mmCIF file of C-alpha atoms in Angstrom:
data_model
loop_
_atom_site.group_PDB
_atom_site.id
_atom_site.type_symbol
_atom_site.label_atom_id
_atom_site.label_comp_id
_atom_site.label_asym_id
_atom_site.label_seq_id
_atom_site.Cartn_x
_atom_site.Cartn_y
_atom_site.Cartn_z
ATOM 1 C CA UNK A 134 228.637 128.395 118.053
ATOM 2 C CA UNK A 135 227.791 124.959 116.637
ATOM 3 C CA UNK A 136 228.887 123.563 120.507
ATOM 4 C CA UNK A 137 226.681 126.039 122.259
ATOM 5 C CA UNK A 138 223.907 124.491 119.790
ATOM 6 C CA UNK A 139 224.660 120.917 120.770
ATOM 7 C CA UNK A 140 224.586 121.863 124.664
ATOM 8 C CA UNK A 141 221.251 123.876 124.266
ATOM 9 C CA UNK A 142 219.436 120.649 122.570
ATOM 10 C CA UNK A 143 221.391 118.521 124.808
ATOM 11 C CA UNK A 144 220.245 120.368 127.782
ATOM 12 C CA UNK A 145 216.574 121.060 126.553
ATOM 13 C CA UNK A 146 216.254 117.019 126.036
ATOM 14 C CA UNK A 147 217.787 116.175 129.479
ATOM 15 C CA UNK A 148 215.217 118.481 131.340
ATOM 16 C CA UNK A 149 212.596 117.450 129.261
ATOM 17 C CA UNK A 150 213.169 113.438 129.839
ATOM 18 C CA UNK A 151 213.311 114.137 133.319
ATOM 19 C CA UNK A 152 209.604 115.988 133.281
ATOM 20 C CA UNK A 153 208.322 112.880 131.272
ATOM 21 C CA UNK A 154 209.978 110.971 134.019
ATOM 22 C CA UNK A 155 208.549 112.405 136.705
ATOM 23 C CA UNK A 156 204.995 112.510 135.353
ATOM 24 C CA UNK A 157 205.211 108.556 134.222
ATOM 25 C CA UNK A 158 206.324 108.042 138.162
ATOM 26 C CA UNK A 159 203.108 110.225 139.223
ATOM 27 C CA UNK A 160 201.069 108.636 137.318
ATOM 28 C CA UNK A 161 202.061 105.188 138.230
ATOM 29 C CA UNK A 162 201.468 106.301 141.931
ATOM 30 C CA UNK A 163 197.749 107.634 141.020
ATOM 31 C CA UNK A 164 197.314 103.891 139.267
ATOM 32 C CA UNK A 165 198.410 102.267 142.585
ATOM 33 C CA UNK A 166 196.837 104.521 144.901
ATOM 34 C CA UNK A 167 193.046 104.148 143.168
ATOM 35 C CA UNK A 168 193.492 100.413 144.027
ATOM 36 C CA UNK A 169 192.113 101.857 148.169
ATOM 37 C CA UNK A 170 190.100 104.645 146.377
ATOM 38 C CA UNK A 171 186.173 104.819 146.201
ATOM 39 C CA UNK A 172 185.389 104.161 142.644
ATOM 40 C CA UNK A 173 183.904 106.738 140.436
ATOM 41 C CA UNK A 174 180.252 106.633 139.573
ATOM 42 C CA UNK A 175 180.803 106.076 135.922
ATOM 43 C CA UNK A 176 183.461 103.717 136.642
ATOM 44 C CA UNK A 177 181.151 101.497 138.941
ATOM 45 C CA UNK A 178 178.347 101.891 136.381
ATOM 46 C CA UNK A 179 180.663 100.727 132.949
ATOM 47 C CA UNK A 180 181.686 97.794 135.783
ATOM 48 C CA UNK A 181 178.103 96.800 136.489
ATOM 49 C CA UNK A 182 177.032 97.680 132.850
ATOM 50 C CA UNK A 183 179.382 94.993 131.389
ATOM 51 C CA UNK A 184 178.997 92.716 134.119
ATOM 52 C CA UNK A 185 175.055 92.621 133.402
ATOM 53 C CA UNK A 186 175.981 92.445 129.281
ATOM 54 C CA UNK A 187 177.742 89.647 129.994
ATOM 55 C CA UNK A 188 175.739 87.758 132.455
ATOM 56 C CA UNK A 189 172.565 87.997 130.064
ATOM 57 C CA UNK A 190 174.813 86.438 126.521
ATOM 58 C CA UNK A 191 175.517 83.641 128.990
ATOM 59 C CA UNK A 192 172.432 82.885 129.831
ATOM 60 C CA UNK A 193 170.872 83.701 126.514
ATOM 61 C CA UNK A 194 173.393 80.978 124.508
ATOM 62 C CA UNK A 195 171.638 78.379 126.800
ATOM 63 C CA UNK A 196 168.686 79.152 125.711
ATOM 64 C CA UNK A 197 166.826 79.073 122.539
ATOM 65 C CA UNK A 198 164.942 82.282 122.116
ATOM 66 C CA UNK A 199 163.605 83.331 125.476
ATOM 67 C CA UNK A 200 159.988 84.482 125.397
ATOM 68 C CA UNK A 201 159.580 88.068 127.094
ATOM 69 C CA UNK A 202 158.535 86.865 130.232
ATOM 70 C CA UNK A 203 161.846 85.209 130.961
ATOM 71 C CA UNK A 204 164.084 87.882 129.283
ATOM 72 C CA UNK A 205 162.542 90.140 131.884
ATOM 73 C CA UNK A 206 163.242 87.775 134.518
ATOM 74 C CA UNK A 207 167.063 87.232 133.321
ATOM 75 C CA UNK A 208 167.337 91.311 133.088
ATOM 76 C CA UNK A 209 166.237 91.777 136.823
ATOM 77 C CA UNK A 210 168.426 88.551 137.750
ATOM 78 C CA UNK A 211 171.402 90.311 136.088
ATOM 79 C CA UNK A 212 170.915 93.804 137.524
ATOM 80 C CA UNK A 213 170.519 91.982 140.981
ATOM 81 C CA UNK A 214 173.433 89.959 140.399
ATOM 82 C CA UNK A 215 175.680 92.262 139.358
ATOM 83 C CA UNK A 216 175.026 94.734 141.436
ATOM 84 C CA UNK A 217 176.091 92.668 144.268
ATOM 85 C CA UNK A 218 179.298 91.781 142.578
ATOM 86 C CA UNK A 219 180.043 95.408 141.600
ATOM 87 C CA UNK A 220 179.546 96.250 145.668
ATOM 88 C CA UNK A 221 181.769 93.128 146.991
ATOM 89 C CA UNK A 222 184.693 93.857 144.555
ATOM 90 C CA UNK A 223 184.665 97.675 145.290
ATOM 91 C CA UNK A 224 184.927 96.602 149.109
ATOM 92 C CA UNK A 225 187.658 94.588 148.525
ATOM 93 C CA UNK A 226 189.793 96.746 146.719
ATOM 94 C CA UNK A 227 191.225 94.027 144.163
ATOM 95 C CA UNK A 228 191.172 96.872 140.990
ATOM 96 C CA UNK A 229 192.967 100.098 140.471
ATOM 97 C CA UNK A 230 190.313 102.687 139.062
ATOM 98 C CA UNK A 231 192.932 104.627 136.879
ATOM 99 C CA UNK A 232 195.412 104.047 134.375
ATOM 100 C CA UNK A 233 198.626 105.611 133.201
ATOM 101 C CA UNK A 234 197.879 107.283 129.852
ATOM 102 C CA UNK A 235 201.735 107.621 129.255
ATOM 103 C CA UNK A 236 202.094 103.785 129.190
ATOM 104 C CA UNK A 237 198.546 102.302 127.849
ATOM 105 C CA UNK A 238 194.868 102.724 127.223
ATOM 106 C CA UNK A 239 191.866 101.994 128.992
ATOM 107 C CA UNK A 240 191.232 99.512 126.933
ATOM 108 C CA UNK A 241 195.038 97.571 127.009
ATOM 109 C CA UNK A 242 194.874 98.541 131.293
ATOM 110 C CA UNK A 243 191.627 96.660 131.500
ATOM 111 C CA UNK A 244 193.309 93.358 129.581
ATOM 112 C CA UNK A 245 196.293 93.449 131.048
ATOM 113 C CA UNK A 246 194.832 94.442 134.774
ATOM 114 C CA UNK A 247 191.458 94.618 135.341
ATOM 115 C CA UNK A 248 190.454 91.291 133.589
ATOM 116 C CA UNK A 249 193.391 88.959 135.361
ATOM 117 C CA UNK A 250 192.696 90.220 138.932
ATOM 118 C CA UNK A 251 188.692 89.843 138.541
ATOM 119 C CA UNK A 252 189.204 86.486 136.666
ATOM 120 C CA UNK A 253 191.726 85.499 140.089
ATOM 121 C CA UNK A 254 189.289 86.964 142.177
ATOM 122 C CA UNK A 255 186.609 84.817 140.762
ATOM 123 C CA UNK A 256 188.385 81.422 141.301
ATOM 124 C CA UNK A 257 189.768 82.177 144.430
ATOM 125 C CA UNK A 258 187.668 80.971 147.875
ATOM 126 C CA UNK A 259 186.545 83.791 148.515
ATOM 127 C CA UNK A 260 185.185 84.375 145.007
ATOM 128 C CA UNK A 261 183.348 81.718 144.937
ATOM 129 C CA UNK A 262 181.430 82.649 148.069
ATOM 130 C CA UNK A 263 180.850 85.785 146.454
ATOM 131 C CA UNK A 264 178.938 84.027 143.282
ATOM 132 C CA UNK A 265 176.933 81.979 145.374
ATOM 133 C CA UNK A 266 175.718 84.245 147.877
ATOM 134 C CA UNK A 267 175.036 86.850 145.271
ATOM 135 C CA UNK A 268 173.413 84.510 142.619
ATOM 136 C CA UNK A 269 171.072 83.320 145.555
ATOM 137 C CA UNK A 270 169.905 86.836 146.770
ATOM 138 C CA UNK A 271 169.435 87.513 142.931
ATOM 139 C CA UNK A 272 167.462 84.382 142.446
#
């Protein structure tokens, strides 16, 4: 009785680790496979969203108290700017658009991910050829 117990739990917890395995391995494939993916509107909006947030601190910290006049002009710079960044990475297909909720969440994907490859992208040739030509056609 108390074997047929053990085998039961034993059994229930080998088919049951190899379900969670399976999933982790699917999702792991949907993480890679959004790298060549279109990315979702609200993705490419938070993108752009946080692009322009930062873009306008940076520019704001160099300056002391813009009048409204130039806080206009920095908010249509921005949404210009980053726009055109938000449309040059999606091209290149340098981010995954999911994560894999079994392992991490949004949040610790976009540190450990999303931050590195756009921080690479940015130093990298190509990256800088990005900034330029997109900070001129914003400008």
């Amino acid at each position: 009785m108390f074997g047929k117990i053990i085998g039961l739990t034993l059994g229930f917890t080998l088919i049951l680790g190899v379900k969670m395995g399976i999933r982790y391995n699917k999702a792991e494939s949907d993480v890679f496979e959004s790298q060549n993916q279109a990315w979702p509107t609200s993705f490419k909006d938070n993108f752009k969203k946080s692009c322009e947030t930062e873009f306008k601190s940076s520019i704001k910290k160099r300056r002391r108290t813009p009048s409204q006049n130039q806080l206009n002009k920095i908010d249509a710079i921005s949404k210009s700017y980053c726009g055109c960044i938000t449309d040059d990475i999606e091209a290149r297909q340098i981010i995954p658009t999911k994560f894999n909720p079994m392992k991490e969440n949004e949040k610790q994907f976009a540190k450990r991910v999303i931050a590195p490859a756009i921080n690479d992208f940015i130093k990298s040739k190509n990256g800088k050829k990005t900034i330029k030509f997109c900070m001129d056609r914003a400008i």
